[in-house]
């Protein structure tokens, strides 16, 4: 289970995050971004922000989906 906080993300915020310019081409080899890019660069900060936004979107999606699907432990347990 993730942290106990989430941020409601609007569609406009998601669209804005999609508009972020690509700063580097996608790497196709084993490339460890976290050790290759200094933490005080704008690129590092942009990638961290993007990763946090994606995480928050996934947490919110998980919450919304969990309301519509039973938890695996509760399937087939009708009062037994």
Tab-separated table of C-alpha atoms in Angstrom:
chain	number	residue	atom	x	y	z
A	1	UNK	CA	0.000	0.000	0.000
A	2	UNK	CA	1.330	3.438	-0.905
A	3	UNK	CA	1.478	6.588	1.176
A	4	UNK	CA	-1.689	7.894	2.783
A	5	UNK	CA	-1.890	10.972	0.604
A	6	UNK	CA	-3.038	11.582	-2.933
A	7	UNK	CA	-3.542	14.592	-5.104
A	8	UNK	CA	-6.587	14.944	-7.297
A	9	UNK	CA	-5.297	15.432	-10.813
A	10	UNK	CA	-7.511	17.122	-13.357
A	11	UNK	CA	-7.590	16.316	-17.052
A	12	UNK	CA	-6.045	19.708	-17.807
A	13	UNK	CA	-3.106	18.930	-15.501
A	14	UNK	CA	-2.547	15.623	-17.250
A	15	UNK	CA	-2.699	17.318	-20.641
A	16	UNK	CA	-0.189	19.930	-19.446
A	17	UNK	CA	2.175	17.183	-18.322
A	18	UNK	CA	1.870	15.600	-21.773
A	19	UNK	CA	2.968	18.897	-23.300
A	20	UNK	CA	6.354	18.748	-21.549
A	21	UNK	CA	8.995	18.807	-24.249
A	22	UNK	CA	11.106	15.754	-24.751
A	23	UNK	CA	14.559	16.654	-23.491
A	24	UNK	CA	16.405	13.473	-24.433
A	25	UNK	CA	15.698	10.563	-26.777
A	26	UNK	CA	14.476	7.315	-25.265
A	27	UNK	CA	17.338	5.029	-24.311
A	28	UNK	CA	17.149	1.466	-25.613
A	29	UNK	CA	20.066	0.079	-23.599
A	30	UNK	CA	20.551	-0.510	-19.889
A	31	UNK	CA	20.723	3.072	-18.691
A	32	UNK	CA	20.423	4.078	-15.063
A	33	UNK	CA	19.003	7.585	-15.251
A	34	UNK	CA	19.178	8.192	-11.500
A	35	UNK	CA	22.955	7.783	-11.369
A	36	UNK	CA	23.810	9.271	-14.772
A	37	UNK	CA	22.142	12.680	-14.366
A	38	UNK	CA	23.160	15.066	-11.566
A	39	UNK	CA	20.326	15.764	-9.126
A	40	UNK	CA	20.658	19.535	-9.404
A	41	UNK	CA	19.802	19.683	-13.132
A	42	UNK	CA	16.500	20.799	-14.625
A	43	UNK	CA	16.243	17.487	-16.486
A	44	UNK	CA	16.442	15.509	-13.244
A	45	UNK	CA	13.816	17.732	-11.595
A	46	UNK	CA	11.502	17.427	-14.617
A	47	UNK	CA	11.802	13.629	-14.614
A	48	UNK	CA	11.163	13.456	-10.860
A	49	UNK	CA	8.061	15.638	-11.249
A	50	UNK	CA	6.836	13.501	-14.134
A	51	UNK	CA	7.374	10.292	-12.150
A	52	UNK	CA	5.486	11.701	-9.155
A	53	UNK	CA	2.569	12.771	-11.364
A	54	UNK	CA	2.378	9.318	-12.928
A	55	UNK	CA	2.475	7.685	-9.491
A	56	UNK	CA	-0.321	9.928	-8.206
A	57	UNK	CA	-2.437	9.181	-11.279
A	58	UNK	CA	-1.966	5.435	-10.765
A	59	UNK	CA	-2.843	5.667	-7.056
A	60	UNK	CA	-6.026	7.566	-7.894
A	61	UNK	CA	-6.919	5.067	-10.622
A	62	UNK	CA	-6.363	2.200	-8.198
A	63	UNK	CA	-8.721	3.840	-5.688
A	64	UNK	CA	-11.399	4.360	-8.326
A	65	UNK	CA	-11.105	0.806	-9.646
A	66	UNK	CA	-11.133	-0.736	-6.172
A	67	UNK	CA	-14.650	0.630	-5.687
A	68	UNK	CA	-15.835	-1.419	-8.685
A	69	UNK	CA	-13.985	-4.693	-8.135
A	70	UNK	CA	-13.955	-6.873	-5.011
A	71	UNK	CA	-10.650	-7.564	-3.311
A	72	UNK	CA	-9.227	-11.012	-4.204
A	73	UNK	CA	-9.667	-12.308	-0.637
A	74	UNK	CA	-13.408	-11.557	-0.686
A	75	UNK	CA	-14.283	-13.462	-3.856
A	76	UNK	CA	-16.499	-16.445	-3.103
A	77	UNK	CA	-16.648	-15.787	0.661
A	78	UNK	CA	-20.340	-15.143	1.184
A	79	UNK	CA	-20.647	-15.553	4.914
A	80	UNK	CA	-18.615	-18.766	5.253
